[in-house]
mmCIF file of C-alpha atoms in Angstrom:
data_model
loop_
_atom_site.group_PDB
_atom_site.id
_atom_site.type_symbol
_atom_site.label_atom_id
_atom_site.label_comp_id
_atom_site.label_asym_id
_atom_site.label_seq_id
_atom_site.Cartn_x
_atom_site.Cartn_y
_atom_site.Cartn_z
ATOM 1 C CA MET A 1062 0.000 0.000 0.000
ATOM 2 C CA THR A 1063 1.123 3.537 -0.712
ATOM 3 C CA ILE A 1064 0.117 6.776 0.880
ATOM 4 C CA ILE A 1065 -0.525 9.772 -1.330
ATOM 5 C CA PHE A 1066 0.957 12.594 0.666
ATOM 6 C CA ALA A 1067 -0.940 15.709 -0.354
ATOM 7 C CA HIS A 1068 1.516 18.509 -1.012
ATOM 8 C CA ILE A 1069 0.347 21.336 1.223
ATOM 9 C CA ARG A 1070 1.440 24.769 0.108
ATOM 10 C CA ASN A 1071 2.834 27.441 2.393
ATOM 11 C CA PHE A 1072 1.788 26.039 5.736
ATOM 12 C CA GLU A 1073 3.763 25.444 8.902
ATOM 13 C CA TYR A 1074 3.220 22.566 11.305
ATOM 14 C CA LEU A 1075 2.982 22.687 15.078
ATOM 15 C CA ARG A 1076 4.372 19.672 16.931
ATOM 16 C CA VAL A 1077 2.222 18.505 19.824
ATOM 17 C CA PRO A 1078 2.169 15.046 21.467
ATOM 18 C CA ASN A 1079 1.087 12.366 18.989
ATOM 19 C CA THR A 1080 -0.295 14.957 16.587
ATOM 20 C CA ILE A 1081 0.926 16.952 13.626
ATOM 21 C CA LYS A 1082 -1.055 20.169 13.349
ATOM 22 C CA PHE A 1083 -0.737 22.522 10.402
ATOM 23 C CA ILE A 1084 -1.452 26.059 11.565
ATOM 24 C CA ASN A 1085 -3.114 28.838 9.591
ATOM 25 C CA ILE A 1086 -5.501 26.313 8.084
ATOM 26 C CA PRO A 1087 -9.218 26.779 8.710
ATOM 27 C CA ASP A 1088 -11.013 23.769 10.120
ATOM 28 C CA LEU A 1089 -12.708 22.304 7.095
ATOM 29 C CA THR A 1090 -13.128 18.731 8.313
ATOM 30 C CA GLU A 1091 -16.853 19.310 8.718
ATOM 31 C CA LEU A 1092 -17.123 19.794 4.970
ATOM 32 C CA LEU A 1093 -15.491 16.429 4.459
ATOM 33 C CA ASP A 1094 -17.873 14.699 6.866
ATOM 34 C CA ASN A 1095 -21.209 16.170 5.813
ATOM 35 C CA LYS A 1096 -20.513 16.185 2.054
ATOM 36 C CA LYS A 1097 -22.004 19.626 1.450
ATOM 37 C CA ASN A 1098 -21.665 21.026 -2.071
ATOM 38 C CA TYR A 1099 -18.976 18.567 -3.086
ATOM 39 C CA ASP A 1100 -17.895 18.334 -6.714
ATOM 40 C CA PHE A 1101 -14.985 15.893 -6.506
ATOM 41 C CA ILE A 1102 -15.345 12.154 -5.909
ATOM 42 C CA ILE A 1103 -12.294 10.048 -5.131
ATOM 43 C CA ASN A 1104 -12.664 6.276 -5.376
ATOM 44 C CA VAL A 1105 -9.915 4.627 -3.351
ATOM 45 C CA GLY A 1106 -9.058 0.925 -3.407
ATOM 46 C CA ASN A 1107 -10.851 -1.884 -5.206
ATOM 47 C CA ASN A 1108 -14.336 -3.334 -4.904
ATOM 48 C CA ASP A 1109 -13.457 -5.395 -1.819
ATOM 49 C CA ASN A 1110 -11.975 -2.655 0.319
ATOM 50 C CA GLY A 1111 -12.808 0.461 -1.626
ATOM 51 C CA LYS A 1112 -13.942 3.745 -0.170
ATOM 52 C CA GLU A 1113 -15.443 6.865 -1.674
ATOM 53 C CA PHE A 1114 -14.378 10.353 -0.614
ATOM 54 C CA CYS A 1115 -16.519 13.351 -1.510
ATOM 55 C CA ALA A 1116 -14.470 16.528 -1.585
ATOM 56 C CA HIS A 1117 -14.234 19.960 -3.159
ATOM 57 C CA SER A 1118 -12.111 20.597 -6.207
ATOM 58 C CA ILE A 1119 -11.219 24.178 -5.272
ATOM 59 C CA ILE A 1120 -9.786 23.038 -1.922
ATOM 60 C CA LEU A 1121 -7.901 20.101 -3.411
ATOM 61 C CA GLU A 1122 -6.529 22.146 -6.282
ATOM 62 C CA THR A 1123 -5.432 24.967 -3.993
ATOM 63 C CA ARG A 1124 -3.767 22.842 -1.343
ATOM 64 C CA SER A 1125 -2.435 19.827 -3.176
ATOM 65 C CA THR A 1126 -0.181 19.695 -6.219
ATOM 66 C CA TYR A 1127 -1.164 16.050 -6.670
ATOM 67 C CA PHE A 1128 -4.827 16.883 -7.194
ATOM 68 C CA GLU A 1129 -3.977 20.041 -9.097
ATOM 69 C CA ASP A 1130 -2.144 17.858 -11.607
ATOM 70 C CA ALA A 1131 -5.022 15.371 -11.713
ATOM 71 C CA LEU A 1132 -7.422 18.173 -12.599
ATOM 72 C CA SER A 1133 -5.183 19.762 -15.207
ATOM 73 C CA ASN A 1134 -4.050 16.624 -17.036
ATOM 74 C CA GLY A 1135 -7.477 15.035 -17.323
ATOM 75 C CA LYS A 1136 -6.773 12.170 -14.943
ATOM 76 C CA ALA A 1137 -9.817 13.308 -12.974
ATOM 77 C CA ARG A 1138 -12.686 12.826 -15.427
ATOM 78 C CA LYS A 1139 -15.820 14.987 -15.463
ATOM 79 C CA VAL A 1140 -19.132 13.148 -15.018
ATOM 80 C CA ASN A 1141 -22.429 14.949 -14.333
ATOM 81 C CA ASN A 1142 -20.724 18.125 -13.105
ATOM 82 C CA ASN A 1143 -18.499 16.146 -10.735
ATOM 83 C CA PHE A 1144 -14.849 15.277 -11.098
ATOM 84 C CA ILE A 1145 -14.135 11.593 -10.490
ATOM 85 C CA LEU A 1146 -10.693 10.236 -9.714
ATOM 86 C CA ASP A 1147 -10.089 6.494 -9.342
ATOM 87 C CA ILE A 1148 -7.084 5.492 -7.234
ATOM 88 C CA PRO A 1149 -7.004 1.681 -6.885
ATOM 89 C CA ASP A 1150 -4.714 -0.008 -4.358
ATOM 90 C CA ILE A 1151 -3.863 3.281 -2.681
ATOM 91 C CA SER A 1152 -4.332 4.365 0.919
ATOM 92 C CA VAL A 1153 -5.069 8.081 1.217
ATOM 93 C CA ASN A 1154 -4.502 9.947 4.472
ATOM 94 C CA PHE A 1155 -6.957 12.781 4.074
ATOM 95 C CA TYR A 1156 -5.761 15.420 6.466
ATOM 96 C CA ILE A 1157 -5.461 18.352 4.104
ATOM 97 C CA TYR A 1158 -8.917 19.661 5.041
ATOM 98 C CA GLY A 1159 -8.442 20.040 8.780
ATOM 99 C CA GLY A 1160 -4.662 20.231 8.738
ATOM 100 C CA THR A 1161 -4.205 17.594 11.447
ATOM 101 C CA ILE A 1162 -2.767 14.090 11.542
ATOM 102 C CA ASN A 1163 -3.356 12.240 14.799
ATOM 103 C CA ILE A 1164 -0.781 9.457 14.997
ATOM 104 C CA ASP A 1165 -1.770 8.211 18.447
ATOM 105 C CA HIS A 1166 -3.574 5.130 17.152
ATOM 106 C CA LYS A 1167 -1.781 4.645 13.870
ATOM 107 C CA GLU A 1168 0.181 1.515 13.093
ATOM 108 C CA ALA A 1169 3.955 1.773 12.873
ATOM 109 C CA ALA A 1170 3.754 0.994 9.159
ATOM 110 C CA ASP A 1171 1.425 3.964 8.591
ATOM 111 C CA ILE A 1172 3.760 6.317 10.433
ATOM 112 C CA LEU A 1173 6.682 4.950 8.465
ATOM 113 C CA ASN A 1174 4.827 5.514 5.202
ATOM 114 C CA LEU A 1175 4.461 9.184 6.114
ATOM 115 C CA LEU A 1176 8.189 9.327 6.739
ATOM 116 C CA ILE A 1177 8.955 7.648 3.422
ATOM 117 C CA VAL A 1178 6.765 9.976 1.400
ATOM 118 C CA SER A 1179 7.809 13.151 3.225
ATOM 119 C CA PHE A 1180 11.402 12.621 2.114
ATOM 120 C CA LYS A 1181 10.326 12.519 -1.519
ATOM 121 C CA TYR A 1182 9.589 16.245 -1.504
ATOM 122 C CA SER A 1183 12.168 18.898 -0.718
ATOM 123 C CA ASP A 1184 9.434 21.278 0.471
ATOM 124 C CA PHE A 1185 8.793 19.164 3.554
ATOM 125 C CA THR A 1186 12.036 19.985 5.362
ATOM 126 C CA LYS A 1187 10.327 20.841 8.651
ATOM 127 C CA LEU A 1188 8.215 17.711 8.499
ATOM 128 C CA GLN A 1189 11.335 15.699 7.681
ATOM 129 C CA ASN A 1190 13.028 17.169 10.742
ATOM 130 C CA TYR A 1191 10.006 16.266 12.838
ATOM 131 C CA TRP A 1192 10.071 12.653 11.715
ATOM 132 C CA THR A 1193 13.838 12.431 12.111
ATOM 133 C CA THR A 1194 13.563 13.649 15.697
ATOM 134 C CA THR A 1195 10.703 11.254 16.410
ATOM 135 C CA ILE A 1196 12.553 8.272 14.967
ATOM 136 C CA CYS A 1197 15.722 9.123 16.875
ATOM 137 C CA GLU A 1198 13.697 9.144 20.093
ATOM 138 C CA GLN A 1199 11.625 6.054 19.237
ATOM 139 C CA SER A 1200 13.742 4.029 16.835
ATOM 140 C CA GLU A 1201 11.471 0.987 17.055
ATOM 141 C CA ILE A 1202 8.876 2.864 14.988
ATOM 142 C CA LEU A 1203 11.242 2.703 12.055
ATOM 143 C CA PHE A 1204 13.331 -0.412 12.451
ATOM 144 C CA ASN A 1205 10.591 -2.774 13.656
ATOM 145 C CA ALA A 1206 8.293 -1.864 10.780
ATOM 146 C CA THR A 1207 7.858 -4.545 8.140
ATOM 147 C CA ASN A 1208 8.458 -2.016 5.369
ATOM 148 C CA PHE A 1209 11.540 -0.427 6.949
ATOM 149 C CA THR A 1210 13.664 -1.220 3.898
ATOM 150 C CA SER A 1211 11.343 0.935 1.768
ATOM 151 C CA VAL A 1212 12.734 4.070 3.386
ATOM 152 C CA GLY A 1213 14.611 6.177 0.855
ATOM 153 C CA LYS A 1214 18.333 6.701 1.163
ATOM 154 C CA GLU A 1215 18.105 10.387 2.074
ATOM 155 C CA GLY A 1216 15.594 9.722 4.823
ATOM 156 C CA LEU A 1217 17.682 7.002 6.447
ATOM 157 C CA LEU A 1218 20.880 8.972 5.987
ATOM 158 C CA SER A 1219 19.444 12.008 7.764
ATOM 159 C CA ILE A 1220 18.628 9.797 10.737
ATOM 160 C CA CYS A 1221 22.126 8.321 10.794
ATOM 161 C CA LYS A 1222 23.600 11.818 10.844
ATOM 162 C CA ASN A 1223 21.522 12.870 13.827
ATOM 163 C CA LYS A 1224 23.621 13.163 16.987
ATOM 164 C CA ASN A 1225 20.621 12.632 19.283
ATOM 165 C CA TRP A 1226 20.383 8.920 18.667
ATOM 166 C CA CYS A 1227 18.987 6.438 21.218
ATOM 167 C CA MET A 1228 20.512 3.247 19.852
ATOM 168 C CA GLU A 1229 23.776 1.386 20.144
ATOM 169 C CA GLU A 1230 26.042 2.025 17.186
ATOM 170 C CA ASN A 1231 26.386 -1.671 16.364
ATOM 171 C CA GLU A 1232 22.597 -1.930 16.098
ATOM 172 C CA LEU A 1233 22.542 1.003 13.709
ATOM 173 C CA TRP A 1234 25.169 -0.776 11.614
ATOM 174 C CA ASP A 1235 22.978 -3.902 11.531
ATOM 175 C CA HIS A 1236 20.056 -1.891 10.189
ATOM 176 C CA ILE A 1237 22.201 -0.167 7.568
ATOM 177 C CA ILE A 1238 23.410 -3.560 6.357
ATOM 178 C CA ARG A 1239 19.855 -4.918 6.305
ATOM 179 C CA TRP A 1240 18.657 -1.896 4.356
ATOM 180 C CA GLY A 1241 21.561 -2.154 1.894
ATOM 181 C CA LYS A 1242 20.906 -5.827 1.220
ATOM 182 C CA ALA A 1243 17.213 -5.163 0.639
ATOM 183 C CA GLN A 1244 18.043 -2.625 -2.071
ATOM 184 C CA ASN A 1245 19.846 -5.397 -3.976
ATOM 185 C CA THR A 1246 17.602 -8.440 -4.038
ATOM 186 C CA GLU A 1247 20.149 -10.428 -6.028
ATOM 187 C CA LEU A 1248 22.423 -10.675 -2.984
ATOM 188 C CA LEU A 1249 22.357 -14.017 -1.186
ATOM 189 C CA LYS A 1250 21.264 -14.094 2.438
ATOM 190 C CA GLU A 1251 24.439 -15.810 3.672
ATOM 191 C CA ILE A 1252 27.490 -13.649 3.032
ATOM 192 C CA ASN A 1253 29.749 -16.719 3.246
ATOM 193 C CA ASN A 1254 28.634 -17.413 -0.314
ATOM 194 C CA TRP A 1255 29.190 -13.868 -1.557
ATOM 195 C CA THR A 1256 31.573 -13.014 -4.342
ATOM 196 C CA THR A 1257 33.803 -9.950 -4.489
ATOM 197 C CA ASN A 1258 31.237 -8.369 -6.790
ATOM 198 C CA ASP A 1259 28.505 -8.920 -4.205
ATOM 199 C CA PHE A 1260 30.476 -6.988 -1.603
ATOM 200 C CA ASN A 1261 31.140 -4.261 -4.161
ATOM 201 C CA ILE A 1262 27.401 -3.937 -4.771
ATOM 202 C CA LEU A 1263 26.696 -3.532 -1.060
ATOM 203 C CA GLU A 1264 29.568 -1.080 -0.664
ATOM 204 C CA LYS A 1265 28.225 1.181 -3.412
ATOM 205 C CA THR A 1266 24.786 1.098 -1.810
ATOM 206 C CA ILE A 1267 25.838 2.119 1.709
ATOM 207 C CA VAL A 1268 29.050 4.054 1.032
ATOM 208 C CA ASP A 1269 27.485 7.352 2.132
ATOM 209 C CA PHE A 1270 26.438 5.850 5.465
ATOM 210 C CA ILE A 1271 29.903 4.679 6.521
ATOM 211 C CA PRO A 1272 31.289 8.142 7.479
ATOM 212 C CA ASN A 1273 28.322 8.577 9.834
ATOM 213 C CA VAL A 1274 28.830 5.383 11.832
ATOM 214 C CA ARG A 1275 30.787 5.721 15.060
ATOM 215 C CA PHE A 1276 32.795 2.528 14.654
ATOM 216 C CA TYR A 1277 35.076 3.383 17.568
ATOM 217 C CA ASP A 1278 32.078 3.322 19.910
ATOM 218 C CA ILE A 1279 31.431 -0.329 19.042
ATOM 219 C CA SER A 1280 32.713 -2.919 21.514
ATOM 220 C CA SER A 1281 35.435 -5.392 20.551
ATOM 221 C CA ASP A 1282 32.974 -8.293 20.636
ATOM 222 C CA ASN A 1283 30.548 -6.552 18.322
ATOM 223 C CA PHE A 1284 33.406 -5.415 16.106
ATOM 224 C CA TYR A 1285 34.431 -9.034 15.662
ATOM 225 C CA HIS A 1286 30.941 -10.386 15.048
ATOM 226 C CA LYS A 1287 29.315 -7.531 13.131
ATOM 227 C CA ILE A 1288 31.990 -5.385 11.483
ATOM 228 C CA MET A 1289 34.718 -7.836 10.506
ATOM 229 C CA PRO A 1290 32.454 -9.932 8.224
ATOM 230 C CA TYR A 1291 31.989 -6.782 6.115
ATOM 231 C CA CYS A 1292 35.546 -5.476 6.414
ATOM 232 C CA VAL A 1293 36.056 -5.396 2.646
ATOM 233 C CA ILE A 1294 33.408 -2.696 2.219
ATOM 234 C CA LEU A 1295 35.158 -0.344 4.656
ATOM 235 C CA PRO A 1296 37.986 1.967 3.581
ATOM 236 C CA LYS A 1297 41.208 0.022 4.046
ATOM 237 C CA ASP A 1298 42.864 2.631 6.274
ATOM 238 C CA LEU A 1299 39.803 2.823 8.502
ATOM 239 C CA TYR A 1300 39.564 -0.929 8.959
ATOM 240 C CA GLN A 1301 43.261 -1.259 9.753
ATOM 241 C CA ASP A 1302 43.021 1.502 12.335
ATOM 242 C CA LEU A 1303 39.919 -0.059 13.886
ATOM 243 C CA SER A 1304 41.702 -3.404 14.126
ATOM 244 C CA ARG A 1305 44.646 -1.837 15.930
ATOM 245 C CA TYR A 1306 42.289 0.073 18.193
ATOM 246 C CA HIS A 1307 40.664 -3.164 19.361
ATOM 247 C CA LEU A 1308 43.895 -5.176 19.574
ATOM 248 C CA LEU A 1309 46.284 -2.667 21.137
ATOM 249 C CA SER A 1310 45.361 -1.183 24.498
ATOM 250 C CA ASN A 1311 47.276 2.072 24.003
ATOM 251 C CA TRP A 1312 46.448 2.673 20.365
ATOM 252 C CA GLN A 1313 45.329 6.194 19.528
ATOM 253 C CA PRO A 1314 42.697 6.081 16.761
ATOM 254 C CA LYS A 1315 43.366 8.125 13.656
ATOM 255 C CA PHE A 1316 39.861 8.400 12.244
ATOM 256 C CA ASN A 1317 37.745 8.871 15.348
ATOM 257 C CA ASN A 1318 36.399 12.250 14.213
ATOM 258 C CA LEU A 1319 32.802 11.797 15.336
ATOM 259 C CA ARG A 1320 31.795 12.683 18.864
ATOM 260 C CA PRO A 1321 29.640 10.151 20.734
ATOM 261 C CA ARG A 1322 25.968 10.704 20.140
ATOM 262 C CA GLU A 1323 24.553 12.926 22.856
ATOM 263 C CA ASN A 1324 21.995 10.430 24.098
ATOM 264 C CA ASN A 1325 24.723 7.820 24.535
ATOM 265 C CA ILE A 1326 26.953 9.952 26.758
ATOM 266 C CA THR A 1327 26.925 8.966 30.423
ATOM 267 C CA ILE A 1328 28.771 10.795 33.174
ATOM 268 C CA ASP A 1329 29.433 9.283 36.596
ATOM 269 C CA SER A 1330 29.617 12.463 38.623
ATOM 270 C CA LYS A 1331 27.845 14.089 41.556
ATOM 271 C CA LEU A 1332 29.043 17.550 40.565
ATOM 272 C CA ILE A 1333 27.783 17.889 36.997
ATOM 273 C CA ASN A 1334 25.121 16.248 34.864
ATOM 274 C CA ASP A 1335 25.370 14.837 31.340
ATOM 275 C CA GLU A 1336 24.217 18.076 29.702
ATOM 276 C CA GLN A 1337 26.813 20.126 31.563
ATOM 277 C CA ALA A 1338 29.543 17.639 30.716
ATOM 278 C CA GLU A 1339 28.623 17.802 27.044
ATOM 279 C CA LEU A 1340 28.757 21.603 27.143
ATOM 280 C CA ILE A 1341 32.207 21.556 28.758
ATOM 281 C CA SER A 1342 33.598 19.049 26.269
ATOM 282 C CA SER A 1343 32.222 20.828 23.191
#
């Protein structure tokens, strides 16, 4: 299933618990519910699970580039003074009337779909930031979703770059590998049977993620079990330095340029807290 994410023009969102509210939008949900003076019918899904939405062309055309295009290119046909648009096998989240999405009771997959689609449009930078912050605070929403591997590269990369991450670095690496494999369905599940070309394919897929992984924050055990099997996709100098770092007690790492993520910093002190320690060390 896909969500059509209506492109809302020139509106800001207000973040409140479990809700995304777009401000400066009049409350028009009543029009959607009582079907007054509608002239646009949207048939969603097929005969078994289909649903009909009665809406207003002037509102759709003004607030959504998707429906504006449908009206201008003839995709929405005119029948008895009404526009009719058939969208089979599509799930539509119709929030553009009232400007609110309540995510309190939504499935993780639905929330993830909003994340996926929001990163397809450059205009949604604030919404992208909202989702990135949410995912960094509640990573299970993203990584436990069945369609996690459908997330676009830019969306996942923005999350990996976020310093406020509530997950162990080795777990993040696992998810990057899983995502990279899913983008290349020809790769075998067991890497013991991989060829050099297979590793090259994975490397090209996740190369932009590697500089954002804090490999030096990964324990020696996890380095052995999770990083070493994929050593050939890491820059040679980096892997050699990581190996020395884990083998030699006094080795000073050469490529440890990334500070620990803020949510993973712990300070054992009665004088200062974690936030103060981070401020001092910055």
